[in-house]
mmCIF file of C-alpha atoms in Angstrom:
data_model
loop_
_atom_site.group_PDB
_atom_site.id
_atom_site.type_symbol
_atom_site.label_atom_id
_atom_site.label_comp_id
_atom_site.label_asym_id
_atom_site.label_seq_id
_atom_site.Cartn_x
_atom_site.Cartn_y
_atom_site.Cartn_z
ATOM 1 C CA UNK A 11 124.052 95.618 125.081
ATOM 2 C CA UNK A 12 124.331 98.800 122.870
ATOM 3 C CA UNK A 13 125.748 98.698 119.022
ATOM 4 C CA UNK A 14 125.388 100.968 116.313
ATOM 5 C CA UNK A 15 125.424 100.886 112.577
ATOM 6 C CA UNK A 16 125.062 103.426 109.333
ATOM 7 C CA UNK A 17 122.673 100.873 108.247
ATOM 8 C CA UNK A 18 120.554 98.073 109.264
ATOM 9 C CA UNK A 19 119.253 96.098 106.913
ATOM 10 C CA UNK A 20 116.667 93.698 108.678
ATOM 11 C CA UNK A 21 116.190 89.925 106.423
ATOM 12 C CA UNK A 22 119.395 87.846 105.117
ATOM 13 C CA UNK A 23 116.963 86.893 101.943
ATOM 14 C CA UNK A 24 118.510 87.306 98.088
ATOM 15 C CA UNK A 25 117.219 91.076 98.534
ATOM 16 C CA UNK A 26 118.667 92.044 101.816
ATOM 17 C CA UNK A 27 122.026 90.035 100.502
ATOM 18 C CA UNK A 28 121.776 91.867 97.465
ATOM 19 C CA UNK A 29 121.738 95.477 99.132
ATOM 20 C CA UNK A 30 124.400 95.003 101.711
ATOM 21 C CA UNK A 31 126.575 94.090 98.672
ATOM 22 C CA UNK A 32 125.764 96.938 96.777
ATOM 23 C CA UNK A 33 126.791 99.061 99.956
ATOM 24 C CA UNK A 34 129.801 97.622 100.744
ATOM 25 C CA UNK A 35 130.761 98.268 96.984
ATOM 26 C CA UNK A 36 130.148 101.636 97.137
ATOM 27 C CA UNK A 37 132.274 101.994 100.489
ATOM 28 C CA UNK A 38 129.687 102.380 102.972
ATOM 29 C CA UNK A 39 131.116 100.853 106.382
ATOM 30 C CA UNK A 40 129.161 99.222 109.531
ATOM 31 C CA UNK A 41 126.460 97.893 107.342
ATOM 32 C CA UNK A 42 124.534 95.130 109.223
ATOM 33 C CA UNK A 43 122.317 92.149 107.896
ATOM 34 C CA UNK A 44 119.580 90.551 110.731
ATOM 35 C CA UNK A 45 118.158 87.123 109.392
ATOM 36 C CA UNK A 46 115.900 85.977 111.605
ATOM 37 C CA UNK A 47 116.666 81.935 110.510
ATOM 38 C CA UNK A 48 119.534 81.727 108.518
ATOM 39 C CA UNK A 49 120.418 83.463 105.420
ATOM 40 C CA UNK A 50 118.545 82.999 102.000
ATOM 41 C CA UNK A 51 116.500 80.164 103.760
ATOM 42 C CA UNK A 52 112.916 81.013 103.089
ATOM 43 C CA UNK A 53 111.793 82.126 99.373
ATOM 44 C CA UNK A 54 114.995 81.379 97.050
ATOM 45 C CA UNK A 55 114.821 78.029 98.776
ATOM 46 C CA UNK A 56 111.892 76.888 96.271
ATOM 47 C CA UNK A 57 113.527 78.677 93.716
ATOM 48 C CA UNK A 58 114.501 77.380 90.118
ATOM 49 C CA UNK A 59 116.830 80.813 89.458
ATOM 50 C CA UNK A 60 114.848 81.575 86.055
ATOM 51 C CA UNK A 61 115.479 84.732 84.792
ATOM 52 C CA UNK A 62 112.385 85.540 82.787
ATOM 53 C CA UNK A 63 110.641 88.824 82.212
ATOM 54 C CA UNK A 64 108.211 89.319 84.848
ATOM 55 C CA UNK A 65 104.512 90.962 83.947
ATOM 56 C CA UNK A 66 102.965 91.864 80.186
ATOM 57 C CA UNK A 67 106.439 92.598 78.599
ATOM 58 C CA UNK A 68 105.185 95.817 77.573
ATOM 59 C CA UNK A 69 107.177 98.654 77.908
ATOM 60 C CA UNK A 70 104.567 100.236 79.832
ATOM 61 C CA UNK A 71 104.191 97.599 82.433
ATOM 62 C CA UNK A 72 106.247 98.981 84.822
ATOM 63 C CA UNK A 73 107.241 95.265 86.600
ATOM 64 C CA UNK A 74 108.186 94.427 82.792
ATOM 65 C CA UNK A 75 110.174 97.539 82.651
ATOM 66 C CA UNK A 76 111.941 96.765 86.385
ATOM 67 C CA UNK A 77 112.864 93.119 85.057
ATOM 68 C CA UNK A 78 114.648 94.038 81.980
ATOM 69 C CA UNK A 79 116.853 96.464 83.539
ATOM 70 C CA UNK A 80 117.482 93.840 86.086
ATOM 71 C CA UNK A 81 118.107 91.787 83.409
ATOM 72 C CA UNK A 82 120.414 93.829 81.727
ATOM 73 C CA UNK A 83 122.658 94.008 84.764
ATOM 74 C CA UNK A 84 122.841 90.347 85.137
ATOM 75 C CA UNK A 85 126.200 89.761 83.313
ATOM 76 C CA UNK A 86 128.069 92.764 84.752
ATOM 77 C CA UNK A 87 126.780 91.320 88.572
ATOM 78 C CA UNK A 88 127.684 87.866 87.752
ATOM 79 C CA UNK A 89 131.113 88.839 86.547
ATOM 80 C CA UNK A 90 131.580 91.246 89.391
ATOM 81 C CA UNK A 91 130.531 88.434 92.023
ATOM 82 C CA UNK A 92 132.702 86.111 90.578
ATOM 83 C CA UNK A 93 135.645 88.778 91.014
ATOM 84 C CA UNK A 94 134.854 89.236 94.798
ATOM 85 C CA UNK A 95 134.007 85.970 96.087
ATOM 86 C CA UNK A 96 134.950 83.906 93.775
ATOM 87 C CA UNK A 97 131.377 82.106 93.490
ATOM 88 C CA UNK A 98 130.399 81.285 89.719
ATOM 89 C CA UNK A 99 126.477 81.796 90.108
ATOM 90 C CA UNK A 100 126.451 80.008 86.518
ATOM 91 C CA UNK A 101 124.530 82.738 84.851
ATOM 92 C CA UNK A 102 123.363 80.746 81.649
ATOM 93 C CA UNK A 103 121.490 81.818 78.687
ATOM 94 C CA UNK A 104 118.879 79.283 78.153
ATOM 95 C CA UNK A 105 115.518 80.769 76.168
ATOM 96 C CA UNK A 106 112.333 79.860 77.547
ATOM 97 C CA UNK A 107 109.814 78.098 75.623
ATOM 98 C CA UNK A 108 105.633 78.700 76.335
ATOM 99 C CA UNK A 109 103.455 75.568 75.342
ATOM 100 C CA UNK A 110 100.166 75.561 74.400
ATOM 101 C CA UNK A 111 98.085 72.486 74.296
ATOM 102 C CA UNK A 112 94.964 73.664 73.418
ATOM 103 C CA UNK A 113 93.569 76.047 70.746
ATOM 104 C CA UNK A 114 92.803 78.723 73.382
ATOM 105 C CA UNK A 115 96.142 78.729 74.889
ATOM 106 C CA UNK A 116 97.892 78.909 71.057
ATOM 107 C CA UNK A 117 95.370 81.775 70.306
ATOM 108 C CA UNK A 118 96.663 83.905 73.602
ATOM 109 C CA UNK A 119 100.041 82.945 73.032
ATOM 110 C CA UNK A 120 100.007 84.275 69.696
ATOM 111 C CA UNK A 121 98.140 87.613 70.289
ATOM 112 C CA UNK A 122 101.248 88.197 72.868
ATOM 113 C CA UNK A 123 103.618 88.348 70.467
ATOM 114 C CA UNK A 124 103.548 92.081 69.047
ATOM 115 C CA UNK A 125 104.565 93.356 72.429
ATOM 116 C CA UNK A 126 107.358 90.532 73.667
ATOM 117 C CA UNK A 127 108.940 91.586 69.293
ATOM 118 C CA UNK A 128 109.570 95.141 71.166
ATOM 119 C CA UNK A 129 111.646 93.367 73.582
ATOM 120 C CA UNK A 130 113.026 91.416 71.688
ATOM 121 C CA UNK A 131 112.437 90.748 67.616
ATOM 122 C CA UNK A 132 113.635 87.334 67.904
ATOM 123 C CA UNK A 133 110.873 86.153 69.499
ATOM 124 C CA UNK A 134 108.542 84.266 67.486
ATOM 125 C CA UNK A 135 105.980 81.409 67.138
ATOM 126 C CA UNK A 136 107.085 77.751 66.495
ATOM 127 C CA UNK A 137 104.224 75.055 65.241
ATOM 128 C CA UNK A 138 104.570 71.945 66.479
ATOM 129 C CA UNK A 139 106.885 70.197 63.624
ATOM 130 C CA UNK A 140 109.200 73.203 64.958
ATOM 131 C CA UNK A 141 108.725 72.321 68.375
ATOM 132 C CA UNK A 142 109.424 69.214 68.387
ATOM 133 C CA UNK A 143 113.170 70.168 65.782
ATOM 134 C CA UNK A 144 113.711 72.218 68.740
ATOM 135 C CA UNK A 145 112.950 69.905 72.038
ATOM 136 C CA UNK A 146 112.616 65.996 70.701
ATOM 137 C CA UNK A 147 111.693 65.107 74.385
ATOM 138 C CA UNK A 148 108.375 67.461 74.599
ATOM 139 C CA UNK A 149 105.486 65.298 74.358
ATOM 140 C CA UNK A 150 104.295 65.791 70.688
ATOM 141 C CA UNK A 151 100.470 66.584 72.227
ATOM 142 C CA UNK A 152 101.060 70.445 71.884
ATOM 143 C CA UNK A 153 100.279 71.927 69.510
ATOM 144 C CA UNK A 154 103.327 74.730 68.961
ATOM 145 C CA UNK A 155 105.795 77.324 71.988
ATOM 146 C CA UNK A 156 106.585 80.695 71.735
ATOM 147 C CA UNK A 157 109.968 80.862 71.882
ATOM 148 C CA UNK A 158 111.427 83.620 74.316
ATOM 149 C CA UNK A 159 115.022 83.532 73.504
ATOM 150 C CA UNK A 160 116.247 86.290 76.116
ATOM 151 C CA UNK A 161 116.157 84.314 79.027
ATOM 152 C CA UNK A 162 118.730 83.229 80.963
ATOM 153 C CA UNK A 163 119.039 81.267 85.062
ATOM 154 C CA UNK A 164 121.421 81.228 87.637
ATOM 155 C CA UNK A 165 121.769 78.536 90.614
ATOM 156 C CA UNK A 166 119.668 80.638 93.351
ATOM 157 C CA UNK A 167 121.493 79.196 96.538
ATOM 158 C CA UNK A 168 124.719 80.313 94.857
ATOM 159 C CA UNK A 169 123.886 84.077 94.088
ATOM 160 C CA UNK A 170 122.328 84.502 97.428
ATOM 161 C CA UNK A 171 125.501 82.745 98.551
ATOM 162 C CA UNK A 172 127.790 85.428 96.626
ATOM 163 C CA UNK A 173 126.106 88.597 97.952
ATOM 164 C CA UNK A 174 126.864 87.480 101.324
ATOM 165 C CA UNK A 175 130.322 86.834 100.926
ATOM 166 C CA UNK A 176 130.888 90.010 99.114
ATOM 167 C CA UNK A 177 128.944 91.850 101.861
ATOM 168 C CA UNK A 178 130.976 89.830 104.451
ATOM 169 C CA UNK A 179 134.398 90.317 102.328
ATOM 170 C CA UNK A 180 133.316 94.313 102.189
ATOM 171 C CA UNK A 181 132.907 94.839 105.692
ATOM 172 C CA UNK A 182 129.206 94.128 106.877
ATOM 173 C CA UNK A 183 128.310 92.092 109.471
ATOM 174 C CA UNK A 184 125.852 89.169 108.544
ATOM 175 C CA UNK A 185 124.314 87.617 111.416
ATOM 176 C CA UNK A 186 121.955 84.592 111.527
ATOM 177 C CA UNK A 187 119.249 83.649 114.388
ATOM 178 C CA UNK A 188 118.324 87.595 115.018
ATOM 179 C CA UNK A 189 115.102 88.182 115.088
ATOM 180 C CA UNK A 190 114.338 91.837 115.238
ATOM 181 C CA UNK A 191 111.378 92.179 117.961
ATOM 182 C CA UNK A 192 110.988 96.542 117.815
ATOM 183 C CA UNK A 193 112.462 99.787 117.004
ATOM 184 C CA UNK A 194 112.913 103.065 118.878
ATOM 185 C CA UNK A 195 111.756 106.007 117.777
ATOM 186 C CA UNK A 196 112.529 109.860 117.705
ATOM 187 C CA UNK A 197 109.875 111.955 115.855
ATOM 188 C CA UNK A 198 109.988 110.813 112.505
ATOM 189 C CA UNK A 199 113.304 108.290 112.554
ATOM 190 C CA UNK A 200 113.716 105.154 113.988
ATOM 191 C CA UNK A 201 117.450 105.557 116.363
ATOM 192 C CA UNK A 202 117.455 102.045 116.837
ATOM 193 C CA UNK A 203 116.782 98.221 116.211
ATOM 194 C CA UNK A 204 116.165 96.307 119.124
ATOM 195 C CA UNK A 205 116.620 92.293 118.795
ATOM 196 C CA UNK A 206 115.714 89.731 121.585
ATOM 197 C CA UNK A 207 119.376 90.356 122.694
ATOM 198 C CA UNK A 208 120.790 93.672 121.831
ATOM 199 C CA UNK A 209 119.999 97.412 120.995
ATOM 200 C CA UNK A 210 121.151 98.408 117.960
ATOM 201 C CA UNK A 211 121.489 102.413 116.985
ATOM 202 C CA UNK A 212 120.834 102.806 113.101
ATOM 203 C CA UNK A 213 121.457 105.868 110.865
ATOM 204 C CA UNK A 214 118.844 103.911 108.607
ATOM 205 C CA UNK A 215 117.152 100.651 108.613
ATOM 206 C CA UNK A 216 116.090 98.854 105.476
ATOM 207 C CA UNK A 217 113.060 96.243 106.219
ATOM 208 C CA UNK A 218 114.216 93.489 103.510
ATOM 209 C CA UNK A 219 112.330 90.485 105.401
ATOM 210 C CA UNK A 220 110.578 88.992 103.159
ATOM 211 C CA UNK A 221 107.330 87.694 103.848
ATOM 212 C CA UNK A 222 107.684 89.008 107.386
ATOM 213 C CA UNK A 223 108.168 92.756 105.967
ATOM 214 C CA UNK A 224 104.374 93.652 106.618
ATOM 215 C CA UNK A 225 104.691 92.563 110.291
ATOM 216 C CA UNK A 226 107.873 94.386 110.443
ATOM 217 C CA UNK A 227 105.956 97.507 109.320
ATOM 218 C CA UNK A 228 103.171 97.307 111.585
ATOM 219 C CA UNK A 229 105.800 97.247 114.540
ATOM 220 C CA UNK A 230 106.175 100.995 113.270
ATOM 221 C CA UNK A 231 102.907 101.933 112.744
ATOM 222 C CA UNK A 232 102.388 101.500 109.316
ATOM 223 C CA UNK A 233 100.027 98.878 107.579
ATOM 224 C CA UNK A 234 101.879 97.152 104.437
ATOM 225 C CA UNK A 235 99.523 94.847 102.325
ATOM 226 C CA UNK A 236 102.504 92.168 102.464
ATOM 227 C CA UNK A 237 102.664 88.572 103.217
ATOM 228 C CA UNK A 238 103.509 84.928 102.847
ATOM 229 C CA UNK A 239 102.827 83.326 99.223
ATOM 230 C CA UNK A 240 104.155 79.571 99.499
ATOM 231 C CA UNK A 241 105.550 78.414 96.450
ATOM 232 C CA UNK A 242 106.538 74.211 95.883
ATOM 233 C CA UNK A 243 109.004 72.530 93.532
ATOM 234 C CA UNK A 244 110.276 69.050 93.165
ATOM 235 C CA UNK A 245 114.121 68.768 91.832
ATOM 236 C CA UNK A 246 114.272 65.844 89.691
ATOM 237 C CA UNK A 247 118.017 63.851 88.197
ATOM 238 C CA UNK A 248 117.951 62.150 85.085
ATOM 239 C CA UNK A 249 121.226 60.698 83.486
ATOM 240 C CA UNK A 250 119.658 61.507 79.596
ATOM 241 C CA UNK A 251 117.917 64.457 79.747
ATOM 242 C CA UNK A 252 118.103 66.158 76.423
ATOM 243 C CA UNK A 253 116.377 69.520 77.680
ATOM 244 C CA UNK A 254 118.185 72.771 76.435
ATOM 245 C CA UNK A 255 115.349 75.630 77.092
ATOM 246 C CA UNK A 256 113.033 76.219 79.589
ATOM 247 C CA UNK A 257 109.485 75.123 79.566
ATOM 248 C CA UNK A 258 106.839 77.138 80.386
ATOM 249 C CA UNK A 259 102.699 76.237 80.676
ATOM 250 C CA UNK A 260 101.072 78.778 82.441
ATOM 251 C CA UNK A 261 102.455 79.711 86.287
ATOM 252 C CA UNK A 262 104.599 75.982 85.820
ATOM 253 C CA UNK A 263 108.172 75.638 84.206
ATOM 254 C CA UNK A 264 110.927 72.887 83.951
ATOM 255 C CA UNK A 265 114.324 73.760 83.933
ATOM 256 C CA UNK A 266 117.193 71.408 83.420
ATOM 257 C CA UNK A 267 120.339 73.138 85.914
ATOM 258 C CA UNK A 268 123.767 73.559 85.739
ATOM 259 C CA UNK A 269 124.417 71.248 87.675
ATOM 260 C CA UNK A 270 122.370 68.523 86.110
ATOM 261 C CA UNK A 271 119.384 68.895 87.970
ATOM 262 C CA UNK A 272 115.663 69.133 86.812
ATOM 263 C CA UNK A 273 113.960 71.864 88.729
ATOM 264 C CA UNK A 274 109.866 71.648 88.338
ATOM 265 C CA UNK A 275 107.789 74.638 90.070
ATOM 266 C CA UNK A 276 106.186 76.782 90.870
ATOM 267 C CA UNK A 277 102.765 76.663 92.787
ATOM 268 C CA UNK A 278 101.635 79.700 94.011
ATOM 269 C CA UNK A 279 99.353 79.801 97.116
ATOM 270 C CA UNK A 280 98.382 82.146 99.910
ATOM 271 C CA UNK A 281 99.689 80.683 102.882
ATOM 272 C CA UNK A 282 100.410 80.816 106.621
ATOM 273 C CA UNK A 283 104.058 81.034 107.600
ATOM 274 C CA UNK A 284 104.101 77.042 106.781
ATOM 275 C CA UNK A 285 106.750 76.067 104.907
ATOM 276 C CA UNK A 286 105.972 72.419 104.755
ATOM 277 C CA UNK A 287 105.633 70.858 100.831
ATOM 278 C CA UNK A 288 101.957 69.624 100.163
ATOM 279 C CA UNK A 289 100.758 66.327 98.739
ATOM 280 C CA UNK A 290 98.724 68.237 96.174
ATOM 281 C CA UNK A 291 101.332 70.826 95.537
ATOM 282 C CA UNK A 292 103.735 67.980 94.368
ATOM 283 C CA UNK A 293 100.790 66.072 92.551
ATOM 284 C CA UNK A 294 100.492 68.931 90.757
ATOM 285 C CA UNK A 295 104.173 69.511 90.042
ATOM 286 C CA UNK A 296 104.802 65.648 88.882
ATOM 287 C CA UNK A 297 101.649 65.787 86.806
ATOM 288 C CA UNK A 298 102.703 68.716 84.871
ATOM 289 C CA UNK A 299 106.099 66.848 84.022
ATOM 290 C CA UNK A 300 104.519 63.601 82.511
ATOM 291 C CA UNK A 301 102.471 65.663 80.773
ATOM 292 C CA UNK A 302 105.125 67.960 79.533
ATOM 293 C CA UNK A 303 108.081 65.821 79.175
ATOM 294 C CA UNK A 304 106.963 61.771 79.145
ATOM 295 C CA UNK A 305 110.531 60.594 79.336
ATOM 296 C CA UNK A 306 111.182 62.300 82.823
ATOM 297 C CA UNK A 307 108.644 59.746 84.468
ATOM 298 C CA UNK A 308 111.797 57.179 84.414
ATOM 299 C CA UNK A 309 114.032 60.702 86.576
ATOM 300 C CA UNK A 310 115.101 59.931 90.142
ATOM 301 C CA UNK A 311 113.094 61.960 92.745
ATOM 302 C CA UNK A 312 115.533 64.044 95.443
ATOM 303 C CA UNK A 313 113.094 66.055 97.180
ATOM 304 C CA UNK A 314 110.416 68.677 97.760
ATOM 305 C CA UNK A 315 111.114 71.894 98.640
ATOM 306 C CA UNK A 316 108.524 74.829 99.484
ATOM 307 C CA UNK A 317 109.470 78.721 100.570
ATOM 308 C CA UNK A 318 107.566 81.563 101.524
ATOM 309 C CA UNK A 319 107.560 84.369 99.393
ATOM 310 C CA UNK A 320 106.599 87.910 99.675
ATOM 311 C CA UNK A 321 103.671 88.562 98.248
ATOM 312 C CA UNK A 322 102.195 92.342 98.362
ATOM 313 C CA UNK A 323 98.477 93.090 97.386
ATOM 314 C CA UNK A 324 98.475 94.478 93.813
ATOM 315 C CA UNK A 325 101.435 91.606 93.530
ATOM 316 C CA UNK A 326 104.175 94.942 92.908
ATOM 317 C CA UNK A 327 107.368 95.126 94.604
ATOM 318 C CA UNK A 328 107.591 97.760 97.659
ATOM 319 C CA UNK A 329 110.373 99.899 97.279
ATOM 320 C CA UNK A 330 111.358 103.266 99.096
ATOM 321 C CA UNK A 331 110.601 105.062 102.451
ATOM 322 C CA UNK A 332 108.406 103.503 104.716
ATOM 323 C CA UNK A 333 105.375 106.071 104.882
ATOM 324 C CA UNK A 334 105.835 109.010 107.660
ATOM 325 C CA UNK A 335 109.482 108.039 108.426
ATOM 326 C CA UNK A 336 113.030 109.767 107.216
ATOM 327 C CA UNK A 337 115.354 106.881 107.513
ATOM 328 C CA UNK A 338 113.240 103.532 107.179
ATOM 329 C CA UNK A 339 112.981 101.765 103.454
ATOM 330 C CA UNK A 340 111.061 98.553 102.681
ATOM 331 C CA UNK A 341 112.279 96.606 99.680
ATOM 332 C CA UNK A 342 110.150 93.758 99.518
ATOM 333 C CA UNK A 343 107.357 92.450 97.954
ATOM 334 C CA UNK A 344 108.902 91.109 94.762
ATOM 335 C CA UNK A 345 106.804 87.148 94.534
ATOM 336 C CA UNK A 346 108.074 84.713 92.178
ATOM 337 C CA UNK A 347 111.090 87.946 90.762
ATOM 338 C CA UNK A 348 113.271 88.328 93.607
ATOM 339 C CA UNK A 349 116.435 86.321 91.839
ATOM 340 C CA UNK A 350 115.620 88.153 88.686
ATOM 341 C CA UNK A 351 115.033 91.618 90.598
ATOM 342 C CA UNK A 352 117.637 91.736 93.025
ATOM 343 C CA UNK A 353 120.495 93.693 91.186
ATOM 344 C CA UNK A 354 118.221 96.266 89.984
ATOM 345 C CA UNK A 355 116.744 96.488 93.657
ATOM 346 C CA UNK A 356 119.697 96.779 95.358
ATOM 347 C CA UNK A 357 120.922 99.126 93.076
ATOM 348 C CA UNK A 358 117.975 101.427 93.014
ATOM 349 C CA UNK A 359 117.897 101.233 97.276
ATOM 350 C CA UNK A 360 121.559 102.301 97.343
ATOM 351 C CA UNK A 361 120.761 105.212 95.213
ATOM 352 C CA UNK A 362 117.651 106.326 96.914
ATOM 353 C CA UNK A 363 119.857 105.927 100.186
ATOM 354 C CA UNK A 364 122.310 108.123 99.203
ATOM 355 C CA UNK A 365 119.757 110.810 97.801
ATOM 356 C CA UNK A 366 120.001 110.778 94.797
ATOM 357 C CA UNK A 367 117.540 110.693 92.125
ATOM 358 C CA UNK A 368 117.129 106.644 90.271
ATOM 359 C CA UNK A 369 117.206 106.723 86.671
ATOM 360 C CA UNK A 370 114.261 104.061 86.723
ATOM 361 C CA UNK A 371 110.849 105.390 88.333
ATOM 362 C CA UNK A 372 109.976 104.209 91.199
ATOM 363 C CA UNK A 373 106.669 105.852 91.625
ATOM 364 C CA UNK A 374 104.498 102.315 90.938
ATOM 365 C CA UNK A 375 106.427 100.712 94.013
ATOM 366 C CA UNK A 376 106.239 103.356 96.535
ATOM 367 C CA UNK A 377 105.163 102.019 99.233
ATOM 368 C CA UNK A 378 103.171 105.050 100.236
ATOM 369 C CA UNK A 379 100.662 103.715 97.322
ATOM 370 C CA UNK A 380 98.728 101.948 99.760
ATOM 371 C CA UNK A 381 97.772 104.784 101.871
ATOM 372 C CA UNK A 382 96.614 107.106 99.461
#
């Protein structure tokens, strides 16, 4: 069976959500979305929503500098989801807080401070009298936070929930349990996306799938350093918890939710396409709350939840043409960031789409890095 489309975007993640939105905002028509499972069911799954500057914070870390404009755009996308769809993502400013326990971690803490003032000169060191003012329920072992007061969460499932709808509500065609299997090629464009059950002719096809991107790629000739990072996190209720920012020790954090929740993640491990918790990923979870927060020992357990994210091999995005082709894009790649990154990603496709030039370089992401 023969279809066409302007453009097929292949993955129903946040990111492939987040660009058929952006589309069918700026009136492109017969936009399709291909999710191979069902839609924003593998990496924003395991996903507490945290909105937190990804990289050094220097303004010349270029993942820094893609986060805060991402950032930035957070309030105008919320609004404008709410508007269409009329899903409240519950964009909430929070602040993050970054323990330190030992002298070592105080000391590196501390030494990052200088370049997170340029982002934001509110940021600042609290000792441990301070701390505890702050967040009575932190266990009074560490020794002081720096407190990051520019960061905000959203409830993941929801905004991966609201760029469907708006992509649905604008025109595109979502469609779950399509697993793309090859594409068809003239010269240097691919004319169509073929699925177990259909041919599809594309003007041009985004490759938005995730973890599966790099496989995606290969189909086409072209090696991608991409693939499957699993990251855990247990979601914890507690009647009394008195928890306002969110805490940070190293790669772990514990966010209290909108909607009353306690979200505890991440791990970060290189994985097979296993989705499956692990006993040690959740010991390792539940031992970081007792030690951060005693009180949440007495907190009702709900579950476990694990999702694959994409994880590329100098842990950057990938975002632009697809090496030796005219009309393929990859925008994947983006780890632990893909809540935080998607409006600045879609965005940034959409523009490079329609030709012109993005006012945010995208010259560390290109995906043509890894074949020079």
């Amino acid at each position: 069976m023969s279809q066409s489309a302007s453009v097929v975007i292949v993955g129903g993640g946040i990111i492939g959500c987040a660009i058929a939105a952006e589309l069918v905002q700026r009136g492109w028509r017969s936009v399709r979305v291909l999710e191979r499972a069902t839609v924003g069911g593998q990496a924003v799954i395991a996903y507490a929503g945290l909105l937190a500057l990804p990289g050094s914070g220097s303004t010349d870390d270029p993942l820094s500098e893609l986060g805060a404009a991402s950032l930035a755009r957070f309030p105008a996308v919320a609004a404008d989801l709410r508007e269409r769809t009329g899903i409240d993502v519950e964009l909430r400013h929070t602040g993050g807080l970054v323990l330190a326990m030992t002298a070592d971690e105080e000391t590196a803490l501390r030494a990052a401070l200088p370049v997170l003032r340029g982002r934001d000169a509110a940021c600042c060191w609290l000792d441990q009298h301070e701390l505890r003012h702050l967040e009575p329920a932190v266990s009074p072992l560490f020794r002081g936070a720096l407190l990051l007061p520019y960061e905000h969460q959203v409830l993941s499932p929801r905004l991966v929930e609201a760029y469907a709808r708006a992509a649905a509500l604008g025109g595109a065609r979502i469609e779950e349990g399509v697993e793309v299997i090859g594409f068809e090629r003239d010269s240097d464009r691919v004319v169509a996306v073929r699925t177990r059950t259909d041919r599809i002719a594309a003007e041009h096809v985004i490759i938005a799938a995730g973890a599966w991107s790099g496989a995606l790629a290969a189909l086409l000739g072209v090696p991608l350093p991409l693939g499957p990072l699993r990251g855990q996190l247990v979601r914890l209720h507690a009647w009394d918890t008195r928890i306002r920012h969110t805490l940070y020790r190293g790669d772990l954090y514990l966010a209290v939710k909108a909607d009353g929740t306690v979200a505890v993640g991440s791990t970060e491990e290189l994985a097979v396409y296993d989705r499956r918790p692990t006993l040690e990923g959740v010991r390792q979870l539940v031992t970081f709350v007792h030690e951060t927060v005693p009180a949440l020992g007495r907190a009702a357990f709900l579950e476990a939840l694990a999702g694959l994210r994409p994880w590329s091999a100098d842990d950057l995005p990938v975002l632009g043409r697809l090496p030796g082709y005219e009309n393929v894009w990859v925008a994947s790649g983006h780890a632990r960031h893909g809540v935080l990154l998607s409006p600045i990603t879609a965005f940034l496709m959409v523009e490079l789409l329609e030709g012109k030039q993005p006012a945010l370089s995208l010259a560390p992401f290109d995906p043509a890095r890894f074949a020079r």
